[in-house]
Amino acid sequence: MKMVKSLLLGSAAGLVAVAGANAADLPVKAKAVEYVKVCSAYGAGYYYVPGTDTCLKIGGYARADYYVNGVGTFNPAISSTTAAAFNNPGVGSAVYPFTSDRTPNYTTRVRGVFDFDARTATDYGVLRSYVRGGIEWNSYSGANNAAGSNLYYERAFIQFAGFTFGYTQSFFDTGIDYMMTTPYAGSNQWNTVIAYTAQFGNGFSASLALEDAANRVTGVQGTAVGALATVPSAIGGLSYTNYQGGTQAPDIVGNLRVDQAWGSAQLSGALHQVVAITPVNSAAYPTGVSYLGQSTDTTWGWAIGGSVELKLPVISPGDSLYIQANYADGALSYLGLSGTVQGRATSLGRTDINTFGTFTSYSGAFYPLADAVWNGSTLSYDTESGWALQGQYRHYWMPNLRSAVYAGYVDVSVPQNTVGAADVKMWQVGLNTIWSPVKNLDLG
């Protein structure tokens, strides 16, 4: 007992000595630890930023795509385009599939995206800032298609008191996509906007937006101008086939929308200004050749669209059906035919994607997909019109296994007497099946 008692006393003395030595190094009292608190006001995943009343949610995803016998822009591979000659009776029509011997047999894409959602309660409602973007790697493995990485961004906007400022989904669109790909039929455009949304209660709302027209331009075309498309040699002998003028006004977009337990429905409308450079005759040049750029013509194109999404739990929990129909005149981007979703066909049956705003045959025929085209008979610009229809259905075989099917059709009509132009018809179908063995992982 004496030995144990001595050991205990020695240990106590040692502890006191250490504590006394450290006390001299602590002139002030340590601050209490401030723990991050959960913010439940806006759903799961939000936390209060320490020292503020702002709630922040950080998320993102990593995605890897592997395509076999697909299209380089990762659209549904079973597609076709028909160009029927409008002013050349007897020529007939030609069908151009989306694949050929020059199409890569496989393509790959990897994408890493982060999103930040910050919300603060104010006297005027919630102040929200949202950013979503990252980096993307593409490896097309095809002739003249260089692999590489690029910045990828989807959204960056501010919402306050019903207003939306920044880059987000166009208010013409719904953004519904069961296929996880980019369909041609139907508008699906991100854009820079200034918008106001009024909430009427019971799921009803109305929005009015001014949107950047540059992202909606499909071009102004016209090979019928002939010599008028050549700049005089005094200016370098340059040649022009695109008569698109600079944007002068934003697109005016509006929608009426309802979101309820059964699903949602939206009616949309848009006005899009078409700005065309007019060929002007000039006798000041010895050749008598005209040049472009002395004057511009403007007109307003328009588009309307309707969509409905029906939730079908009676078939299976999570099942839903989506249908969208659009019509456009002088605003073909609202059919899904934007500057990044154009095709050009060859007499050999090749169709690929370009950013020139035209549907062009390598054999020399010109099939414009544009907001307006030059009419050689009236010596003026005429707008192109068309319609688009798409349907998507998503079915859950079980909670972690689902399939989706997509079908779309686009029909574009060029003005009569437009030399070298053609009506264009395009269809697509697609099917996918996705298995989610664990939460936050999709395979398919």
CSV table of C-alpha atoms in Angstrom, one decimal:
chain,number,residue,atom,x,y,z
A,1,MET,CA,0.0,0.0,0.0
A,2,LYS,CA,2.8,2.4,0.7
A,3,MET,CA,4.3,1.8,-2.7
A,4,VAL,CA,1.0,2.5,-4.5
A,5,LYS,CA,0.3,5.6,-2.4
A,6,SER,CA,3.7,7.0,-3.3
A,7,LEU,CA,3.2,6.4,-7.0
A,8,LEU,CA,-0.2,8.2,-7.0
A,9,LEU,CA,1.2,11.2,-5.1
A,10,GLY,CA,4.1,11.4,-7.5
A,11,SER,CA,1.8,11.4,-10.5
A,12,ALA,CA,-0.4,14.1,-9.1
A,13,ALA,CA,2.7,16.3,-8.5
A,14,GLY,CA,3.8,15.8,-12.0
A,15,LEU,CA,0.4,16.8,-13.4
A,16,VAL,CA,0.3,19.9,-11.3
A,17,ALA,CA,3.8,20.9,-12.5
A,18,VAL,CA,2.9,20.6,-16.1
A,19,ALA,CA,-0.3,22.5,-15.7
A,20,GLY,CA,1.4,25.3,-14.0
A,21,ALA,CA,4.0,25.6,-16.7
A,22,ASN,CA,1.3,25.8,-19.5
A,23,ALA,CA,-0.8,28.3,-17.6
A,24,ALA,CA,1.7,31.1,-18.3
A,25,ASP,CA,1.2,30.5,-22.1
A,26,LEU,CA,-2.6,31.2,-22.0
A,27,PRO,CA,-3.1,34.9,-21.3
A,28,VAL,CA,-6.7,34.9,-22.6
A,29,LYS,CA,-9.6,32.5,-22.5
A,30,ALA,CA,-10.0,30.3,-25.7
A,31,LYS,CA,-13.1,31.0,-27.8
A,32,ALA,CA,-15.8,28.4,-27.9
A,33,VAL,CA,-15.8,26.3,-31.1
A,34,GLU,CA,-18.5,27.4,-33.6
A,35,TYR,CA,-20.0,24.4,-35.2
A,36,VAL,CA,-21.6,24.4,-38.7
A,37,LYS,CA,-25.4,24.3,-38.3
A,38,VAL,CA,-27.8,22.5,-40.6
A,39,CYS,CA,-30.2,24.7,-42.5
A,40,SER,CA,-33.5,23.0,-43.1
A,41,ALA,CA,-35.5,25.9,-44.6
A,42,TYR,CA,-34.7,24.9,-48.3
A,43,GLY,CA,-34.5,21.2,-48.1
A,44,ALA,CA,-31.8,18.6,-47.5
A,45,GLY,CA,-28.1,19.4,-47.9
A,46,TYR,CA,-28.0,23.1,-46.8
A,47,TYR,CA,-25.8,24.4,-44.1
A,48,TYR,CA,-25.4,27.9,-42.5
A,49,VAL,CA,-22.2,29.6,-43.5
A,50,PRO,CA,-20.6,30.3,-40.1
A,51,GLY,CA,-21.2,33.8,-38.9
A,52,THR,CA,-23.9,34.5,-41.4
A,53,ASP,CA,-27.6,33.8,-42.0
A,54,THR,CA,-26.9,32.5,-45.6
A,55,CYS,CA,-27.6,28.8,-46.3
A,56,LEU,CA,-25.2,27.1,-48.8
A,57,LYS,CA,-25.5,23.7,-50.6
A,58,ILE,CA,-22.5,22.3,-52.4
A,59,GLY,CA,-23.0,19.5,-54.9
A,60,GLY,CA,-22.0,18.2,-58.3
A,61,TYR,CA,-21.5,15.1,-60.4
A,62,ALA,CA,-19.0,13.2,-62.4
A,63,ARG,CA,-20.2,11.6,-65.6
A,64,ALA,CA,-18.5,9.3,-68.1
A,65,ASP,CA,-20.1,8.5,-71.5
A,66,TYR,CA,-19.0,5.8,-73.9
A,67,TYR,CA,-20.7,5.8,-77.3
A,68,VAL,CA,-20.5,3.0,-79.9
A,69,ASN,CA,-21.8,3.7,-83.5
A,70,GLY,CA,-23.1,7.0,-82.2
A,71,VAL,CA,-23.1,10.7,-83.4
A,72,GLY,CA,-20.2,12.8,-82.3
A,73,THR,CA,-22.4,15.3,-80.5
A,74,PHE,CA,-23.9,12.6,-78.3
A,75,ASN,CA,-27.4,12.8,-79.7
A,76,PRO,CA,-29.6,9.7,-80.3
A,77,ALA,CA,-27.8,7.7,-83.0
A,78,ILE,CA,-30.9,6.5,-84.9
A,79,SER,CA,-31.6,9.6,-86.9
A,80,SER,CA,-32.3,10.6,-90.4
A,81,THR,CA,-32.7,13.8,-92.5
A,82,THR,CA,-34.7,14.2,-95.7
A,83,ALA,CA,-34.1,17.2,-98.0
A,84,ALA,CA,-36.8,17.5,-100.7
A,85,ALA,CA,-36.0,19.9,-103.5
A,86,PHE,CA,-38.6,22.7,-103.5
A,87,ASN,CA,-37.9,24.4,-106.8
A,88,ASN,CA,-36.5,21.4,-108.8
A,89,PRO,CA,-39.4,19.1,-109.6
A,90,GLY,CA,-38.2,15.8,-110.9
A,91,VAL,CA,-35.1,15.9,-108.7
A,92,GLY,CA,-37.1,14.2,-105.9
A,93,SER,CA,-35.8,13.9,-102.4
A,94,ALA,CA,-32.8,12.4,-100.7
A,95,VAL,CA,-32.5,10.7,-97.3
A,96,TYR,CA,-29.3,11.4,-95.4
A,97,PRO,CA,-28.6,9.1,-92.4
A,98,PHE,CA,-26.5,10.4,-89.5
A,99,THR,CA,-23.7,7.9,-89.9
A,100,SER,CA,-21.3,7.0,-92.7
A,101,ASP,CA,-17.8,5.5,-93.2
A,102,ARG,CA,-16.3,8.8,-92.0
A,103,THR,CA,-18.3,8.8,-88.7
A,104,PRO,CA,-16.2,7.6,-85.7
A,105,ASN,CA,-17.1,4.1,-84.5
A,106,TYR,CA,-16.9,5.2,-80.9
A,107,THR,CA,-16.7,8.4,-79.0
A,108,THR,CA,-16.0,9.2,-75.3
A,109,ARG,CA,-16.8,12.0,-73.0
A,110,VAL,CA,-16.0,12.7,-69.3
A,111,ARG,CA,-17.5,15.6,-67.4
A,112,GLY,CA,-16.9,16.9,-63.8
A,113,VAL,CA,-19.3,19.5,-62.6
A,114,PHE,CA,-19.7,21.4,-59.3
A,115,ASP,CA,-22.7,23.5,-58.2
A,116,PHE,CA,-23.1,26.1,-55.4
A,117,ASP,CA,-26.5,27.2,-54.3
A,118,ALA,CA,-26.6,30.1,-51.7
A,119,ARG,CA,-29.9,31.4,-50.3
A,120,THR,CA,-30.6,34.1,-47.8
A,121,ALA,CA,-34.0,35.1,-46.4
A,122,THR,CA,-34.8,38.8,-46.8
A,123,ASP,CA,-37.9,41.1,-46.4
A,124,TYR,CA,-38.5,40.8,-50.1
A,125,GLY,CA,-38.2,37.0,-50.3
A,126,VAL,CA,-35.3,34.7,-50.7
A,127,LEU,CA,-32.1,36.0,-52.3
A,128,ARG,CA,-30.6,33.1,-54.3
A,129,SER,CA,-27.3,32.8,-56.2
A,130,TYR,CA,-26.6,29.7,-58.2
A,131,VAL,CA,-23.5,28.5,-60.1
A,132,ARG,CA,-23.1,25.2,-61.9
A,133,GLY,CA,-20.1,24.4,-64.1
A,134,GLY,CA,-16.9,22.4,-64.4
A,135,ILE,CA,-14.7,20.8,-67.0
A,136,GLU,CA,-15.3,18.4,-69.9
A,137,TRP,CA,-13.0,16.0,-71.8
A,138,ASN,CA,-14.0,14.8,-75.3
A,139,SER,CA,-12.3,12.2,-77.4
A,140,TYR,CA,-14.0,11.9,-80.7
A,141,SER,CA,-11.5,9.5,-82.3
A,142,GLY,CA,-12.4,10.7,-85.8
A,143,ALA,CA,-10.8,12.3,-88.8
A,144,ASN,CA,-10.4,16.1,-88.3
A,145,ASN,CA,-11.9,15.8,-84.7
A,146,ALA,CA,-9.2,16.6,-82.2
A,147,ALA,CA,-9.7,15.4,-78.6
A,148,GLY,CA,-9.3,17.9,-75.8
A,149,SER,CA,-10.8,19.5,-72.7
A,150,ASN,CA,-12.8,22.6,-72.3
A,151,LEU,CA,-14.7,24.5,-69.6
A,152,TYR,CA,-18.3,23.4,-69.2
A,153,TYR,CA,-20.9,25.6,-67.7
A,154,GLU,CA,-24.7,25.3,-67.3
A,155,ARG,CA,-26.0,28.1,-65.1
A,156,ALA,CA,-24.9,31.2,-63.2
A,157,PHE,CA,-27.8,33.4,-62.1
A,158,ILE,CA,-29.3,35.5,-59.3
A,159,GLN,CA,-32.9,35.4,-58.2
A,160,PHE,CA,-34.5,38.1,-56.0
A,161,ALA,CA,-38.1,39.3,-55.5
A,162,GLY,CA,-39.3,37.4,-58.5
A,163,PHE,CA,-36.5,38.5,-60.8
A,164,THR,CA,-33.9,36.3,-62.5
A,165,PHE,CA,-30.6,37.7,-63.8
A,166,GLY,CA,-27.9,35.7,-65.5
A,167,TYR,CA,-27.4,32.5,-67.5
A,168,THR,CA,-30.0,29.8,-67.1
A,169,GLN,CA,-32.6,27.7,-69.0
A,170,SER,CA,-34.6,29.7,-71.5
A,171,PHE,CA,-38.0,30.6,-70.2
A,172,PHE,CA,-39.5,29.2,-73.4
A,173,ASP,CA,-38.3,25.7,-72.4
A,174,THR,CA,-39.1,23.2,-69.7
A,175,GLY,CA,-35.7,21.6,-69.5
A,176,ILE,CA,-37.2,18.1,-69.1
A,177,ASP,CA,-34.9,15.4,-70.4
A,178,TYR,CA,-35.4,11.7,-69.6
A,179,MET,CA,-32.8,10.6,-72.1
A,180,MET,CA,-29.7,12.4,-70.7
A,181,THR,CA,-28.9,13.4,-74.3
A,182,THR,CA,-29.6,16.4,-76.5
A,183,PRO,CA,-32.6,15.8,-78.8
A,184,TYR,CA,-33.1,17.9,-82.0
A,185,ALA,CA,-36.9,18.2,-81.8
A,186,GLY,CA,-37.9,20.8,-79.3
A,187,SER,CA,-36.2,23.8,-77.7
A,188,ASN,CA,-33.6,23.1,-75.0
A,189,GLN,CA,-31.5,26.3,-74.7
A,190,TRP,CA,-29.5,27.9,-71.9
A,191,ASN,CA,-29.3,31.7,-72.3
A,192,THR,CA,-28.5,35.0,-70.6
A,193,VAL,CA,-31.8,36.5,-69.4
A,194,ILE,CA,-33.5,39.2,-67.5
A,195,ALA,CA,-36.8,37.8,-66.3
A,196,TYR,CA,-39.7,38.3,-63.9
A,197,THR,CA,-41.9,35.5,-62.6
A,198,ALA,CA,-45.2,36.1,-60.9
A,199,GLN,CA,-46.6,33.4,-58.6
A,200,PHE,CA,-50.4,33.2,-58.4
A,201,GLY,CA,-50.7,30.3,-56.0
A,202,ASN,CA,-51.8,26.7,-56.4
A,203,GLY,CA,-48.9,26.1,-58.7
A,204,PHE,CA,-49.8,28.7,-61.3
A,205,SER,CA,-47.2,31.2,-62.5
A,206,ALA,CA,-46.4,33.5,-65.4
A,207,SER,CA,-43.0,34.7,-66.6
A,208,LEU,CA,-41.8,37.4,-69.0
A,209,ALA,CA,-38.1,37.5,-70.1
A,210,LEU,CA,-35.7,39.4,-72.3
A,211,GLU,CA,-33.1,36.8,-73.6
A,212,ASP,CA,-29.9,37.2,-75.5
A,213,ALA,CA,-30.8,36.8,-79.2
A,214,ALA,CA,-27.3,35.8,-80.1
A,215,ASN,CA,-27.8,32.3,-78.8
A,216,ARG,CA,-31.0,32.0,-80.9
A,217,VAL,CA,-29.6,33.0,-84.3
A,218,THR,CA,-29.6,30.3,-86.9
A,219,GLY,CA,-28.4,32.8,-89.6
A,220,VAL,CA,-29.7,34.5,-92.8
A,221,GLN,CA,-28.7,32.6,-96.0
A,222,GLY,CA,-29.1,33.0,-99.7
A,223,THR,CA,-27.0,31.5,-102.6
A,224,ALA,CA,-29.5,32.9,-105.1
A,225,VAL,CA,-27.9,36.3,-104.9
A,226,GLY,CA,-25.1,34.9,-107.1
A,227,ALA,CA,-22.7,37.7,-108.1
A,228,LEU,CA,-24.2,40.0,-105.4
A,229,ALA,CA,-22.5,37.7,-102.9
A,230,THR,CA,-19.0,38.7,-104.1
A,231,VAL,CA,-17.2,41.7,-102.8
A,232,PRO,CA,-15.5,43.7,-105.6
A,233,SER,CA,-11.8,42.9,-106.1
A,234,ALA,CA,-10.9,46.4,-104.8
A,235,ILE,CA,-12.0,45.0,-101.4
A,236,GLY,CA,-10.2,41.7,-101.7
A,237,GLY,CA,-12.6,39.6,-103.7
A,238,LEU,CA,-14.1,38.0,-100.6
A,239,SER,CA,-17.2,35.9,-100.9
A,240,TYR,CA,-20.2,35.8,-98.6
A,241,THR,CA,-23.0,33.3,-98.2
A,242,ASN,CA,-24.2,34.3,-94.7
A,243,TYR,CA,-26.1,37.6,-94.6
A,244,GLN,CA,-26.7,37.7,-90.8
A,245,GLY,CA,-26.5,41.2,-89.4
A,246,GLY,CA,-25.6,42.1,-85.9
A,247,THR,CA,-28.2,41.6,-83.2
A,248,GLN,CA,-30.2,44.7,-82.4
A,249,ALA,CA,-32.8,43.5,-79.9
A,250,PRO,CA,-33.2,40.7,-77.4
A,251,ASP,CA,-35.7,37.9,-77.8
A,252,ILE,CA,-39.0,38.6,-75.9
A,253,VAL,CA,-40.1,35.4,-74.2
A,254,GLY,CA,-43.1,34.6,-72.0
A,255,ASN,CA,-44.8,31.6,-70.5
A,256,LEU,CA,-47.8,30.5,-68.5
A,257,ARG,CA,-47.2,27.5,-66.3
A,258,VAL,CA,-48.8,25.2,-63.8
A,259,ASP,CA,-47.1,22.7,-61.5
A,260,GLN,CA,-49.3,20.4,-59.4
A,261,ALA,CA,-49.4,16.8,-58.1
A,262,TRP,CA,-50.6,15.4,-61.4
A,263,GLY,CA,-47.6,16.9,-63.3
A,264,SER,CA,-47.0,20.2,-65.1
A,265,ALA,CA,-48.0,22.1,-68.2
A,266,GLN,CA,-46.6,25.1,-70.0
A,267,LEU,CA,-47.6,27.4,-72.8
A,268,SER,CA,-44.7,29.5,-74.3
A,269,GLY,CA,-44.3,32.2,-76.8
A,270,ALA,CA,-41.3,34.1,-78.2
A,271,LEU,CA,-40.5,37.0,-80.6
A,272,HIS,CA,-37.1,36.9,-82.3
A,273,GLN,CA,-35.7,39.8,-84.5
A,274,VAL,CA,-34.2,38.7,-87.8
A,275,VAL,CA,-31.5,41.1,-89.0
A,276,ALA,CA,-30.3,40.7,-92.6
A,277,ILE,CA,-27.7,42.5,-94.6
A,278,THR,CA,-29.1,43.6,-97.9
A,279,PRO,CA,-27.1,43.3,-101.2
A,280,VAL,CA,-27.0,46.8,-102.7
A,281,ASN,CA,-26.3,47.5,-106.4
A,282,SER,CA,-23.4,49.8,-106.9
A,283,ALA,CA,-22.3,51.3,-110.2
A,284,ALA,CA,-19.3,52.9,-108.6
A,285,TYR,CA,-17.3,49.7,-109.2
A,286,PRO,CA,-16.1,49.0,-112.8
A,287,THR,CA,-17.3,45.4,-112.6
A,288,GLY,CA,-20.8,46.5,-111.6
A,289,VAL,CA,-20.7,43.9,-108.8
A,290,SER,CA,-22.6,44.7,-105.6
A,291,TYR,CA,-21.3,44.2,-102.1
A,292,LEU,CA,-22.8,43.7,-98.7
A,293,GLY,CA,-23.1,45.9,-95.7
A,294,GLN,CA,-24.6,49.2,-96.9
A,295,SER,CA,-28.0,48.5,-95.3
A,296,THR,CA,-30.0,46.0,-93.3
A,297,ASP,CA,-33.5,44.6,-93.3
A,298,THR,CA,-35.2,43.6,-90.1
A,299,THR,CA,-38.3,41.7,-89.3
A,300,TRP,CA,-39.7,39.8,-86.4
A,301,GLY,CA,-39.9,36.0,-86.3
A,302,TRP,CA,-42.0,34.2,-83.7
A,303,ALA,CA,-42.5,30.9,-82.0
A,304,ILE,CA,-45.1,29.2,-79.9
A,305,GLY,CA,-44.9,26.0,-77.9
A,306,GLY,CA,-46.8,23.8,-75.6
A,307,SER,CA,-45.8,21.0,-73.3
A,308,VAL,CA,-47.3,18.7,-70.7
A,309,GLU,CA,-45.7,16.2,-68.3
A,310,LEU,CA,-48.0,13.7,-66.7
A,311,LYS,CA,-47.0,11.7,-63.7
A,312,LEU,CA,-48.3,8.1,-64.0
A,313,PRO,CA,-47.9,6.4,-60.6
A,314,VAL,CA,-50.8,4.1,-61.5
A,315,ILE,CA,-48.5,2.3,-63.9
A,316,SER,CA,-45.4,2.4,-61.6
A,317,PRO,CA,-44.1,4.8,-59.0
A,318,GLY,CA,-42.0,7.4,-60.7
A,319,ASP,CA,-43.4,6.8,-64.2
A,320,SER,CA,-44.0,9.9,-66.3
A,321,LEU,CA,-44.9,11.0,-69.9
A,322,TYR,CA,-43.7,14.2,-71.5
A,323,ILE,CA,-44.9,15.7,-74.8
A,324,GLN,CA,-43.8,19.0,-76.4
A,325,ALA,CA,-44.9,20.6,-79.7
A,326,ASN,CA,-43.5,23.9,-81.1
A,327,TYR,CA,-44.1,26.0,-84.2
A,328,ALA,CA,-41.8,28.7,-85.4
A,329,ASP,CA,-41.6,31.3,-88.3
A,330,GLY,CA,-38.3,33.1,-88.6
A,331,ALA,CA,-37.1,31.7,-85.3
A,332,LEU,CA,-35.9,28.1,-86.0
A,333,SER,CA,-33.9,27.8,-82.8
A,334,TYR,CA,-37.1,27.3,-81.0
A,335,LEU,CA,-37.5,24.0,-82.9
A,336,GLY,CA,-34.2,22.8,-81.6
A,337,LEU,CA,-32.3,23.9,-84.7
A,338,SER,CA,-29.8,26.2,-83.1
A,339,GLY,CA,-26.3,27.1,-84.2
A,340,THR,CA,-24.9,24.0,-82.4
A,341,VAL,CA,-27.5,21.7,-83.7
A,342,GLN,CA,-27.3,21.8,-87.5
A,343,GLY,CA,-26.7,19.2,-90.1
A,344,ARG,CA,-25.2,19.1,-93.6
A,345,ALA,CA,-25.6,16.2,-96.0
A,346,THR,CA,-23.7,14.8,-98.9
A,347,SER,CA,-24.8,12.9,-102.0
A,348,LEU,CA,-22.9,10.0,-100.4
A,349,GLY,CA,-25.3,10.0,-97.5
A,350,ARG,CA,-23.3,11.7,-94.8
A,351,THR,CA,-24.7,14.0,-92.2
A,352,ASP,CA,-22.6,15.7,-89.5
A,353,ILE,CA,-22.9,18.6,-87.1
A,354,ASN,CA,-21.5,22.0,-87.7
A,355,THR,CA,-21.8,25.6,-86.3
A,356,PHE,CA,-22.4,27.4,-89.6
A,357,GLY,CA,-26.2,27.6,-89.3
A,358,THR,CA,-26.7,25.7,-92.6
A,359,PHE,CA,-27.8,22.4,-93.9
A,360,THR,CA,-25.3,22.1,-96.8
A,361,SER,CA,-24.6,19.3,-99.3
A,362,TYR,CA,-21.0,18.7,-100.2
A,363,SER,CA,-22.1,18.1,-103.8
A,364,GLY,CA,-22.9,21.7,-104.1
A,365,ALA,CA,-26.6,21.9,-103.4
A,366,PHE,CA,-27.6,24.4,-100.7
A,367,TYR,CA,-30.1,23.5,-98.0
A,368,PRO,CA,-30.4,26.5,-95.7
A,369,LEU,CA,-31.7,26.0,-92.2
A,370,ALA,CA,-31.9,29.6,-91.3
A,371,ASP,CA,-34.3,32.2,-89.8
A,372,ALA,CA,-34.5,33.8,-93.3
A,373,VAL,CA,-33.3,33.2,-96.8
A,374,TRP,CA,-32.8,35.4,-99.9
A,375,ASN,CA,-35.6,35.1,-102.5
A,376,GLY,CA,-34.2,35.6,-106.0
A,377,SER,CA,-37.7,36.3,-107.4
A,378,THR,CA,-38.7,39.0,-105.0
A,379,LEU,CA,-35.2,40.3,-104.3
A,380,SER,CA,-36.0,40.2,-100.6
A,381,TYR,CA,-35.7,38.0,-97.6
A,382,ASP,CA,-38.3,35.5,-96.6
A,383,THR,CA,-38.5,33.7,-93.3
A,384,GLU,CA,-38.4,30.0,-93.0
A,385,SER,CA,-41.0,28.2,-90.9
A,386,GLY,CA,-41.4,24.8,-89.4
A,387,TRP,CA,-42.7,22.6,-86.6
A,388,ALA,CA,-41.3,20.1,-84.1
A,389,LEU,CA,-42.9,17.4,-82.0
A,390,GLN,CA,-41.3,15.2,-79.4
A,391,GLY,CA,-42.4,12.6,-76.8
A,392,GLN,CA,-40.6,11.0,-73.9
A,393,TYR,CA,-41.7,8.3,-71.6
A,394,ARG,CA,-39.9,7.1,-68.5
A,395,HIS,CA,-40.7,3.8,-66.8
A,396,TYR,CA,-39.4,2.3,-63.5
A,397,TRP,CA,-39.2,-1.4,-63.6
A,398,MET,CA,-38.1,-1.3,-60.0
A,399,PRO,CA,-36.9,1.5,-57.7
A,400,ASN,CA,-33.3,1.2,-58.9
A,401,LEU,CA,-34.0,0.2,-62.6
A,402,ARG,CA,-35.6,2.6,-65.1
A,403,SER,CA,-35.9,3.0,-68.9
A,404,ALA,CA,-36.7,5.9,-71.1
A,405,VAL,CA,-37.8,6.1,-74.8
A,406,TYR,CA,-37.7,9.2,-77.0
A,407,ALA,CA,-39.0,10.1,-80.4
A,408,GLY,CA,-38.8,13.4,-82.2
A,409,TYR,CA,-39.7,14.9,-85.6
A,410,VAL,CA,-38.8,18.3,-87.2
A,411,ASP,CA,-40.3,19.7,-90.4
A,412,VAL,CA,-38.9,22.9,-91.9
A,413,SER,CA,-40.3,24.6,-95.0
A,414,VAL,CA,-38.4,27.1,-97.1
A,415,PRO,CA,-40.1,29.9,-99.0
A,416,GLN,CA,-41.2,29.2,-102.5
A,417,ASN,CA,-39.0,30.4,-105.4
A,418,THR,CA,-35.9,30.3,-103.2
A,419,VAL,CA,-33.3,29.0,-105.6
A,420,GLY,CA,-31.2,26.1,-104.3
A,421,ALA,CA,-33.1,25.7,-101.1
A,422,ALA,CA,-35.0,22.7,-99.9
A,423,ASP,CA,-37.6,21.6,-97.4
A,424,VAL,CA,-35.9,19.6,-94.6
A,425,LYS,CA,-37.4,16.8,-92.4
A,426,MET,CA,-35.5,15.3,-89.5
A,427,TRP,CA,-36.5,12.5,-87.1
A,428,GLN,CA,-34.8,10.8,-84.1
A,429,VAL,CA,-35.5,7.9,-81.8
A,430,GLY,CA,-33.7,6.8,-78.7
A,431,LEU,CA,-33.9,4.4,-75.8
A,432,ASN,CA,-31.9,4.0,-72.6
A,433,THR,CA,-31.9,1.8,-69.5
A,434,ILE,CA,-30.3,3.0,-66.2
A,435,TRP,CA,-29.5,0.9,-63.2
A,436,SER,CA,-28.8,2.6,-59.8
A,437,PRO,CA,-27.2,-0.1,-57.6
A,438,VAL,CA,-26.5,2.4,-54.8
A,439,LYS,CA,-27.6,5.9,-54.1
A,440,ASN,CA,-26.1,8.6,-56.3
A,441,LEU,CA,-24.8,6.1,-58.9
A,442,ASP,CA,-26.4,5.7,-62.4
A,443,LEU,CA,-25.1,3.0,-64.8
A,444,GLY,CA,-26.6,2.8,-68.3
